XYZ file of N, CA and C in Angstrom:
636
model
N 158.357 29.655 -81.663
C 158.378 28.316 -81.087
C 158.342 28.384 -79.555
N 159.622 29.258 -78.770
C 159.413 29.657 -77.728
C 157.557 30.005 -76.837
N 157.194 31.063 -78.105
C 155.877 31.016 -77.283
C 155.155 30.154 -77.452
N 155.062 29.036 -78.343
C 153.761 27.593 -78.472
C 154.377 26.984 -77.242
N 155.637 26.886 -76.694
C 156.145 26.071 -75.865
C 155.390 26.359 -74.165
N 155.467 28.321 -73.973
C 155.627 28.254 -73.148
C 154.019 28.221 -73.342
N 152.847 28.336 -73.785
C 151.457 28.202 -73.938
C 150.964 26.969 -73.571
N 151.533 26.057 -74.077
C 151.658 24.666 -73.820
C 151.924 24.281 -72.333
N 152.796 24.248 -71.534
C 153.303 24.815 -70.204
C 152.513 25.219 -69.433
N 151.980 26.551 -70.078
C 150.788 27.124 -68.766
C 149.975 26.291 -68.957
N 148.986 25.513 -70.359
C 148.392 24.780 -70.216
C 148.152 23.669 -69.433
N 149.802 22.895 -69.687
C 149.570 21.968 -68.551
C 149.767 22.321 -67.664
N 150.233 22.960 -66.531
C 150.132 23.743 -65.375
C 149.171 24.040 -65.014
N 148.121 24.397 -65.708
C 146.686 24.626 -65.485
C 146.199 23.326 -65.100
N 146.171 22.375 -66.160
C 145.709 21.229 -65.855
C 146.292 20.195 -65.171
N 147.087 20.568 -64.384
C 147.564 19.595 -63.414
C 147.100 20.204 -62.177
N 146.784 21.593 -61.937
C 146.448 22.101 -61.099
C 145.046 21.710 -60.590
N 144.455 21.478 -62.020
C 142.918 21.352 -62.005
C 142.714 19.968 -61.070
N 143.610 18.644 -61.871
C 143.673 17.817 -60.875
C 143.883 17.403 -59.205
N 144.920 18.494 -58.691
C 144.827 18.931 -57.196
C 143.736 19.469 -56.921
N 143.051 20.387 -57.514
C 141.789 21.122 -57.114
C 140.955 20.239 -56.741
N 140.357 19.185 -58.085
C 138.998 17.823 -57.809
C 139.568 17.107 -56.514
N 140.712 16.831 -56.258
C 141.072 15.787 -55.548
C 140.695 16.270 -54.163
N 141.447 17.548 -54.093
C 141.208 17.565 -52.731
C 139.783 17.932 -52.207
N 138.893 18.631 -53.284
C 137.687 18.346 -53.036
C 136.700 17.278 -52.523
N 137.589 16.511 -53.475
C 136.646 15.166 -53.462
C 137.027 14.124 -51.640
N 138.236 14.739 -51.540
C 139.028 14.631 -50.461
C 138.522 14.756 -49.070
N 137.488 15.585 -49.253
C 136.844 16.594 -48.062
C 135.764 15.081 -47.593
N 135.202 14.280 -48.356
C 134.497 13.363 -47.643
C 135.100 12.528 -47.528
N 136.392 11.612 -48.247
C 136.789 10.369 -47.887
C 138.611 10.474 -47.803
N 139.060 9.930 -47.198
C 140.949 9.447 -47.626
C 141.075 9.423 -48.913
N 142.327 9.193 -48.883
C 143.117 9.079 -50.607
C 142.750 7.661 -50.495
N 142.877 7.046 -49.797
C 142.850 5.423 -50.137
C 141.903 4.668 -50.824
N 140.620 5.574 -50.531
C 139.719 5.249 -51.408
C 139.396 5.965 -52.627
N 140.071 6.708 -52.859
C 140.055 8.180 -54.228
C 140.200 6.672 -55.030
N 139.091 7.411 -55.713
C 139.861 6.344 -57.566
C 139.910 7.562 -58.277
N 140.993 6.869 -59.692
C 141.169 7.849 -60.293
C 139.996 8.481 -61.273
N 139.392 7.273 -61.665
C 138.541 7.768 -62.521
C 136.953 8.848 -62.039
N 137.467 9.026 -60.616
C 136.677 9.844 -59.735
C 137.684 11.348 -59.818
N 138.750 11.128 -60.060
C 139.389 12.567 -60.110
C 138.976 13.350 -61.838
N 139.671 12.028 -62.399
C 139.557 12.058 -64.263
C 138.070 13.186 -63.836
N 136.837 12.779 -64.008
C 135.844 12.865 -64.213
C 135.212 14.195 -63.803
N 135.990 14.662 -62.397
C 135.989 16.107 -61.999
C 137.004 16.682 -62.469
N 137.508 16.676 -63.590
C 138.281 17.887 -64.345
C 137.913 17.316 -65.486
N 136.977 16.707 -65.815
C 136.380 16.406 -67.147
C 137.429 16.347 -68.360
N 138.296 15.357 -67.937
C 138.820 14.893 -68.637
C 139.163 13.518 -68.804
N 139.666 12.698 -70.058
C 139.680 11.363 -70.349
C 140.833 10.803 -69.029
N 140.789 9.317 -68.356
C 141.596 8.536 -67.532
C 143.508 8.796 -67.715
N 143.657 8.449 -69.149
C 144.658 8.536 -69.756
C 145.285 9.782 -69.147
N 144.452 10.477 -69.420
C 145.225 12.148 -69.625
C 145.953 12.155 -67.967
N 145.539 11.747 -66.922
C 145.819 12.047 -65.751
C 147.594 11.532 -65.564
N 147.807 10.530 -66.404
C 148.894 10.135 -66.196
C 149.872 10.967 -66.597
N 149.559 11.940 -67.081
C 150.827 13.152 -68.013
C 151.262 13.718 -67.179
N 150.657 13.965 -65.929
C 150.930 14.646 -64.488
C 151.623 13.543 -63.122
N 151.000 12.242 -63.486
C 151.197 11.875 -61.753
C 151.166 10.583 -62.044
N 151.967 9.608 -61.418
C 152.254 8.295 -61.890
C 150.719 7.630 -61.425
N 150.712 8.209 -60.150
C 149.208 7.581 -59.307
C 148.677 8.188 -58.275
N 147.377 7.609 -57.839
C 147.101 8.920 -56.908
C 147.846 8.855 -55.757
N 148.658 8.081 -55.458
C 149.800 8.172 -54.011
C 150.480 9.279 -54.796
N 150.907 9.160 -55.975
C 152.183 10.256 -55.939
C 151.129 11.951 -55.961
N 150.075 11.715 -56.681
C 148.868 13.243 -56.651
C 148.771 13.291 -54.858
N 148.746 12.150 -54.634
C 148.782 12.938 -52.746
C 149.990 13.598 -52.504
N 151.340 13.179 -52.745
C 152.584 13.501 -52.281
C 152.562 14.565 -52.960
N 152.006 15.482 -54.144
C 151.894 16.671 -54.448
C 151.303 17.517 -53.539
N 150.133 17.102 -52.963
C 148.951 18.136 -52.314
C 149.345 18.246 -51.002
N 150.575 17.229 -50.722
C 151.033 17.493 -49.073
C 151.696 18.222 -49.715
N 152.825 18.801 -50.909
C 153.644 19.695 -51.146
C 153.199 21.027 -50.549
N 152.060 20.881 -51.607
C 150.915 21.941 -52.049
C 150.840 22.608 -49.918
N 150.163 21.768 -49.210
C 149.814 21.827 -48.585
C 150.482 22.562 -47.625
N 151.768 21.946 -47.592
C 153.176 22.389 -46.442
C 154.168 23.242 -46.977
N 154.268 23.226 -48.455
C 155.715 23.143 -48.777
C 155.966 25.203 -48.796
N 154.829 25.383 -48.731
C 154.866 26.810 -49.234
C 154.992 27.735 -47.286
N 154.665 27.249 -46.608
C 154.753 27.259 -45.050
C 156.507 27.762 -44.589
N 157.393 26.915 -45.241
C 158.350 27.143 -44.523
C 159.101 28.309 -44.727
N 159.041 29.259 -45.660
C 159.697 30.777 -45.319
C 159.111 31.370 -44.007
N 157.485 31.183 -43.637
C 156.812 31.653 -42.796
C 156.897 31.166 -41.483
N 157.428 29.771 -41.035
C 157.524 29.466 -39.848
C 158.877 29.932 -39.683
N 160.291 30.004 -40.652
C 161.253 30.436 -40.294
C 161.656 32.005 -39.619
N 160.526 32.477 -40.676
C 160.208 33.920 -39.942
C 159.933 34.244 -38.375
N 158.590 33.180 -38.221
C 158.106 33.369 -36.778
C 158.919 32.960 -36.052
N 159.434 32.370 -36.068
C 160.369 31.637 -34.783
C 161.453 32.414 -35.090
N 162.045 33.114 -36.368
C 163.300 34.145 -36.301
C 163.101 35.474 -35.295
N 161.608 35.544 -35.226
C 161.346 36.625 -34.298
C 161.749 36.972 -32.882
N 161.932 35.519 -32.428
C 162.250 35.841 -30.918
C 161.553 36.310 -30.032
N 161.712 36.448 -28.571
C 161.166 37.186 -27.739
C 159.675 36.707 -27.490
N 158.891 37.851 -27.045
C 157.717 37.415 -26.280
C 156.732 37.349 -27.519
N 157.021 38.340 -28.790
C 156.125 37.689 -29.956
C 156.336 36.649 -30.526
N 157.440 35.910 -30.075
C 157.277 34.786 -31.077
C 156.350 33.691 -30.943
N 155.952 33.752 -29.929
C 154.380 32.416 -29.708
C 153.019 33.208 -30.070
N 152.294 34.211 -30.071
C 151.410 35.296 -30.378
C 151.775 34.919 -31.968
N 152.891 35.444 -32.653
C 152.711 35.639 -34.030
C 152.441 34.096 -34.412
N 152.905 32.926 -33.737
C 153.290 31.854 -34.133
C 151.546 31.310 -34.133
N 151.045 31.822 -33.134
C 149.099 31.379 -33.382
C 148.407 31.787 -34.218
N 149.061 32.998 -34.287
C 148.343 33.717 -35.591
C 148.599 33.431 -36.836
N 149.447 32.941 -37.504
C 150.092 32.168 -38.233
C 149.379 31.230 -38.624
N 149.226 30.330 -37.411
C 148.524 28.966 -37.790
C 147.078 29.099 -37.625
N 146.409 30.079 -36.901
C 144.791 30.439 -37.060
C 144.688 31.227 -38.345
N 145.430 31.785 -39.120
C 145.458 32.533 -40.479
C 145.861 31.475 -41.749
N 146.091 30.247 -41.627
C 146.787 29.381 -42.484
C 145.219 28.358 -42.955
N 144.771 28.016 -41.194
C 143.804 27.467 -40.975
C 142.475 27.587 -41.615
N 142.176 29.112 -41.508
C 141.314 29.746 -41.791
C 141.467 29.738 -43.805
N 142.124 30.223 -43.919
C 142.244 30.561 -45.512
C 142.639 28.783 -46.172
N 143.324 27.769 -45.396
C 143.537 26.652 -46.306
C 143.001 25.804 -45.558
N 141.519 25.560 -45.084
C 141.154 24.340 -44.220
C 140.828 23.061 -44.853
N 140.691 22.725 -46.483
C 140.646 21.713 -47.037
C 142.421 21.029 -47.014
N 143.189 21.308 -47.200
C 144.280 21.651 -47.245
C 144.823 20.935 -45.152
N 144.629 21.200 -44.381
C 144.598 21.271 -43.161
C 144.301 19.788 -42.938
N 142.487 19.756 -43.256
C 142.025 18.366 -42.946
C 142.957 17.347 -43.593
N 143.241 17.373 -44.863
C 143.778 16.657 -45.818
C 145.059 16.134 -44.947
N 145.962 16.988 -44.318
C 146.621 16.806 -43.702
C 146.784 15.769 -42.502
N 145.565 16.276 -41.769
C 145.590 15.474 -40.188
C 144.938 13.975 -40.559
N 144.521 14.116 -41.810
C 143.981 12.681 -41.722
C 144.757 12.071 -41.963
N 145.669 12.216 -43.196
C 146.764 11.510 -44.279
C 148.165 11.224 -43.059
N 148.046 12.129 -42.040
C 149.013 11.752 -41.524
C 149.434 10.609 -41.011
N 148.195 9.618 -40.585
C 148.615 8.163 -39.993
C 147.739 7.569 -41.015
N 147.191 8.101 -42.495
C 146.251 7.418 -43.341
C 147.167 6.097 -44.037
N 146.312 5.743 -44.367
C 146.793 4.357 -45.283
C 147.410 4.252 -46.768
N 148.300 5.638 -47.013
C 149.140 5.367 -47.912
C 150.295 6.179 -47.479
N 151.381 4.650 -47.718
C 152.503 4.858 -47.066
C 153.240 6.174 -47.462
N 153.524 6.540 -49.314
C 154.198 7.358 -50.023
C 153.822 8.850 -49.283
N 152.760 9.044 -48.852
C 152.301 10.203 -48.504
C 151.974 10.430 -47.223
N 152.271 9.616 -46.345
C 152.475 9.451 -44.814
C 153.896 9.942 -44.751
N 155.275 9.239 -45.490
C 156.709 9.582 -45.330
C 156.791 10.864 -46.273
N 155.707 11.485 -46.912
C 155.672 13.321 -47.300
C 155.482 14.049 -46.184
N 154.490 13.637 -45.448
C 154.183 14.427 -44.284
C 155.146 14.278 -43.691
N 155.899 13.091 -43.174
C 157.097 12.954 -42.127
C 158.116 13.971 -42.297
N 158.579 14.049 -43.633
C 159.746 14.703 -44.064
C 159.305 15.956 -44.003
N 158.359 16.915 -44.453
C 157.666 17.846 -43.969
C 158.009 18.086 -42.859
N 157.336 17.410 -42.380
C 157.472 17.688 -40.800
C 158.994 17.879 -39.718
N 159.624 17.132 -40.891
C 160.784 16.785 -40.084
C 162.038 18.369 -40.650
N 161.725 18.549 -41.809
C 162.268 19.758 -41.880
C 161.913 20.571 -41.784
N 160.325 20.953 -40.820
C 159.973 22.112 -39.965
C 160.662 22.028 -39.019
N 161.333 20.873 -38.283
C 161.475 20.914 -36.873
C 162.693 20.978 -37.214
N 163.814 20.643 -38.078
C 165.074 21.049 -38.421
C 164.961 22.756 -38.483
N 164.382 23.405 -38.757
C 164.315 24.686 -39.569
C 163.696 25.379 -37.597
N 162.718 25.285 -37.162
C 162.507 25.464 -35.988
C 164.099 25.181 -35.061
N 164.775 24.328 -35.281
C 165.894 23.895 -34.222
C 166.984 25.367 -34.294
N 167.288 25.444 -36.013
C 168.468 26.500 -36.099
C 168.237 28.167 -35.713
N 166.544 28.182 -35.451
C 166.168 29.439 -35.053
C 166.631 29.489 -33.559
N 166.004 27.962 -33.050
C 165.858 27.877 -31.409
C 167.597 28.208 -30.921
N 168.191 27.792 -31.992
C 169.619 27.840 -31.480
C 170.109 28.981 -31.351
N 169.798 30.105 -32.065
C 170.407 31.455 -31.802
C 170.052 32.410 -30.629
N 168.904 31.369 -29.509
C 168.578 32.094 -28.424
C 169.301 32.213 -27.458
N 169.059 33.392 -26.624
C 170.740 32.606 -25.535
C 170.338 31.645 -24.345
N 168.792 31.265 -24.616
C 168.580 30.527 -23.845
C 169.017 28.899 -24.077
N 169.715 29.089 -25.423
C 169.887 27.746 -26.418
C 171.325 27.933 -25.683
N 172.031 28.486 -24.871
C 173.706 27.999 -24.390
C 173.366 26.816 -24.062
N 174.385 26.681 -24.162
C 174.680 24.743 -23.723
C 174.021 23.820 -23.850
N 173.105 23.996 -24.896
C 172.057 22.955 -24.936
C 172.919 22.310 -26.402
N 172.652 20.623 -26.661
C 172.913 19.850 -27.672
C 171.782 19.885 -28.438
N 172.614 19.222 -29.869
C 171.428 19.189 -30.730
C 170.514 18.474 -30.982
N 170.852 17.523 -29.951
C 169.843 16.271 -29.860
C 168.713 17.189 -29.098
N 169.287 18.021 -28.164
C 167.913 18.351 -27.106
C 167.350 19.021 -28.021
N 168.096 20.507 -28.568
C 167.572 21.253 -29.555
C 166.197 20.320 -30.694
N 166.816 19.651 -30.818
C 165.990 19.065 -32.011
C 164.651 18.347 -31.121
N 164.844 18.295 -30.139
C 163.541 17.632 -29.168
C 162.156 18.350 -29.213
N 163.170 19.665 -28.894
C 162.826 21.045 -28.341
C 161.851 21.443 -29.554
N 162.582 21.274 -30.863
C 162.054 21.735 -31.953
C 160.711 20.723 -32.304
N 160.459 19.481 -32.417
C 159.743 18.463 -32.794
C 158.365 18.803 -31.587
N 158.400 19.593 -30.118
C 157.574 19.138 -29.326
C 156.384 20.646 -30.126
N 157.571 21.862 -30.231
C 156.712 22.690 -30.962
C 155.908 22.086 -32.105
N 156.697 21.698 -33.193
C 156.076 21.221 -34.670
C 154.987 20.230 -33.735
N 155.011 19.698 -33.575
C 153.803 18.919 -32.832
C 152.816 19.750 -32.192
N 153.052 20.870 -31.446
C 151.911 21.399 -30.864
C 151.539 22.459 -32.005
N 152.197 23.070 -33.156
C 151.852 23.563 -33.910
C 150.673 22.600 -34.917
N 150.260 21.513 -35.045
C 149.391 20.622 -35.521
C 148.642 20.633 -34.834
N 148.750 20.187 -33.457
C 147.540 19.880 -32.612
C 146.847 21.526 -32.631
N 147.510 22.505 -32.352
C 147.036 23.771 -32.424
C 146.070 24.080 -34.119
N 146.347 23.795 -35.249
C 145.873 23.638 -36.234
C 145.038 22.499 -36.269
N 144.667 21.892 -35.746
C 143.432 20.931 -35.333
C 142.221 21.478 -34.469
N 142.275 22.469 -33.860
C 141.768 23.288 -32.671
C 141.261 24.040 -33.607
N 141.803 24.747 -34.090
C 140.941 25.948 -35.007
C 140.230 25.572 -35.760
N 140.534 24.447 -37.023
C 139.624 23.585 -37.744
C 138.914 23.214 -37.163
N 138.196 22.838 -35.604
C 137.274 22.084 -35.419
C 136.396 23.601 -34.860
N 136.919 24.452 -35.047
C 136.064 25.738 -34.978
C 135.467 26.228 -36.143
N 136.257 26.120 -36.853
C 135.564 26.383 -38.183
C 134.320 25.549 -38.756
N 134.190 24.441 -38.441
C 133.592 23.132 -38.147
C 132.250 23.150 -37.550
N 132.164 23.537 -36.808
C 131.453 24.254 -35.466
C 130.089 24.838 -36.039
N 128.568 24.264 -35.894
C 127.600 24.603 -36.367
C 127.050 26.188 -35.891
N 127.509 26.112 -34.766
C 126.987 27.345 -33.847
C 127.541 28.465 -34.772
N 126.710 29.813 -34.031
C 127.020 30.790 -34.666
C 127.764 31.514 -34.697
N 128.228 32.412 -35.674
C 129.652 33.628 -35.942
C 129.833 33.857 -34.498
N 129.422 34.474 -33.716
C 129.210 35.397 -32.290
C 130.231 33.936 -31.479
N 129.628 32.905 -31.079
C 129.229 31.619 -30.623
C 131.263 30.991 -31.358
N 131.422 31.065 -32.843
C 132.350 30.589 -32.834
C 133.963 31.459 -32.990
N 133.210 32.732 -32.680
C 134.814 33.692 -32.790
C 134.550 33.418 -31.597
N 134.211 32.941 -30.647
C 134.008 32.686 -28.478
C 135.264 32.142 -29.176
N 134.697 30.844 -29.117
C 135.899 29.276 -29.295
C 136.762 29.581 -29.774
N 137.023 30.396 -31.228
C 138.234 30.508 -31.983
C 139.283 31.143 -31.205
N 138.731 32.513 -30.013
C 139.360 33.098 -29.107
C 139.860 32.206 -27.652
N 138.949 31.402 -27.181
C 139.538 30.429 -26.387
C 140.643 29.490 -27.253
N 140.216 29.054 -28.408
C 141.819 28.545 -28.992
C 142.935 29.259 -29.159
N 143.218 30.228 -29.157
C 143.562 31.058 -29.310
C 144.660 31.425 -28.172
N 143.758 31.715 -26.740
C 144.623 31.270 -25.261
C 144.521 30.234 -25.207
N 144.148 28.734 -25.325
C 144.769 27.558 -24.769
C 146.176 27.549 -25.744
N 146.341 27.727 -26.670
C 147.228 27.259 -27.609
C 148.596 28.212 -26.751
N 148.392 29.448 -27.005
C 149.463 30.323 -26.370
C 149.534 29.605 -25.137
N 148.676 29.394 -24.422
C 149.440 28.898 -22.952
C 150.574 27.823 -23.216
N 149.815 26.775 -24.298
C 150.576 25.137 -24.037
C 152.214 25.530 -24.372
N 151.818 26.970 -25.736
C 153.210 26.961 -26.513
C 154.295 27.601 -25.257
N 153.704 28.584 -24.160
C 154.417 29.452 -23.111
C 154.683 28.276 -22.369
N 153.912 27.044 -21.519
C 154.531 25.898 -21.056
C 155.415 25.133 -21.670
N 155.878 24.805 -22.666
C 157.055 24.264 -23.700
C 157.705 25.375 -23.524
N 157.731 26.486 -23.499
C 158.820 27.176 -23.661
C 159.520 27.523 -21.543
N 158.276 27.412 -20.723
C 159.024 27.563 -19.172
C 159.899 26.316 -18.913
N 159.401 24.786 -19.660
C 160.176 23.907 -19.334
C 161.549 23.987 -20.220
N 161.357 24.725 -21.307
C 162.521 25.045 -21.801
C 164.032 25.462 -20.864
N 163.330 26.352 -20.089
C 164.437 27.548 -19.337
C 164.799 26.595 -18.555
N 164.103 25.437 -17.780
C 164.261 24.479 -16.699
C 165.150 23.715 -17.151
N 165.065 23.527 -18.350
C 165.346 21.494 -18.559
C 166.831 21.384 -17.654
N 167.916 22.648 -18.234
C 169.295 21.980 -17.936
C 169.399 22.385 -16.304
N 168.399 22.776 -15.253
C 168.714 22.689 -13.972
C 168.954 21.623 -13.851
């Protein structure tokens, strides 16, 4: 019984997966707002009905694919920023030019949905977001450049990174993007590459300043 159960399981696991897969495909030309379902149904070739065994609607199939999207990120930013020191902005680009590169459907999906027109999956991204910059704050705090700083600043401190960590993942995607050639776009990917490190090394000199 055990094994029909757990067969069953992978099955649907499979096929709920399948449904993130069409979506965000289908994703790549328009918002969720205009996704219908029977445009998802139809790319996993399966009946309307069936979609509901997984996801109340496609707001809540978005609030999955931001999961999908972010949720697997945060052992890895806790890492980079646990690093400290002068690698921690270097590893922290590489990170997000290696995230970029391997999940750019995933990425776009992101920057659009973020101010897109469904609310449920706008306040996924928020919270996302908001417990990167919680999770960024308790690293920032063990620096000793973090003496005497509050957690209000801390948490400032943390939100201006998570923010330039997006805009920095917007930079690389529009390289990838980029008609010109291999030669032509590892140029750009490498100029993103130093603008990004600079902006993240300026957030971090006004860091050392703020409490003069």
């Amino acid at each position: 019984m055990s094994h029909t159960l757990g067969i069953r399981q992978a099955q649907k696991q499979k096929t709920r997966q399948a449904f993130l897969d069409a979506a965000l495909a289908l994703l790549e030309e328009q918002s969720l707002s205009s996704l219908g379902l029977r445009e998802v149904t139809r790319a996993v070739g399966v009946a309307p009905t069936a979609f509901y065994r997984h996801f109340r609607s496609t707001a809540d199939l978005g609030v999955a694919l931001v999961d999908e999207a972010l949720g697997s990120l945060h052992p890895m930013v806790r890492t980079t920023v646990a690093t400290g020191g002068a690698e921690r902005i270097p590893r922290a680009v590489q990170l997000i030019a290696g995230h970029v590169a391997a999940h750019p459907a995933h990425v776009r999906f992101i920057a659009r949905e973020r101010h897109g027109g469904v609310q449920p999956v706008r306040e996924a991204i928020r919270a996302q977001l908001a417990r990167f910059a919680e999770e960024v704050k308790t690293e920032l705090a063990k620096d000793p450049e973090a003496e005497n700083w509050n957690d209000d600043d801390l948490l400032m401190l943390a939100h201006l990174y998570v923010d330039q960590m997006l805009i920095t993942a917007s930079l690389f995607l529009e390289t990838l993007e980029s008609p010109e050639s291999a030669e032509s776009s590892e140029a750009e990917r490498q100029r993103v590459v130093r603008l990004a490190t600079r902006q993240l090394r300026l957030i971090s000199l006004g860091r050392q300043h703020w409490l003069d």
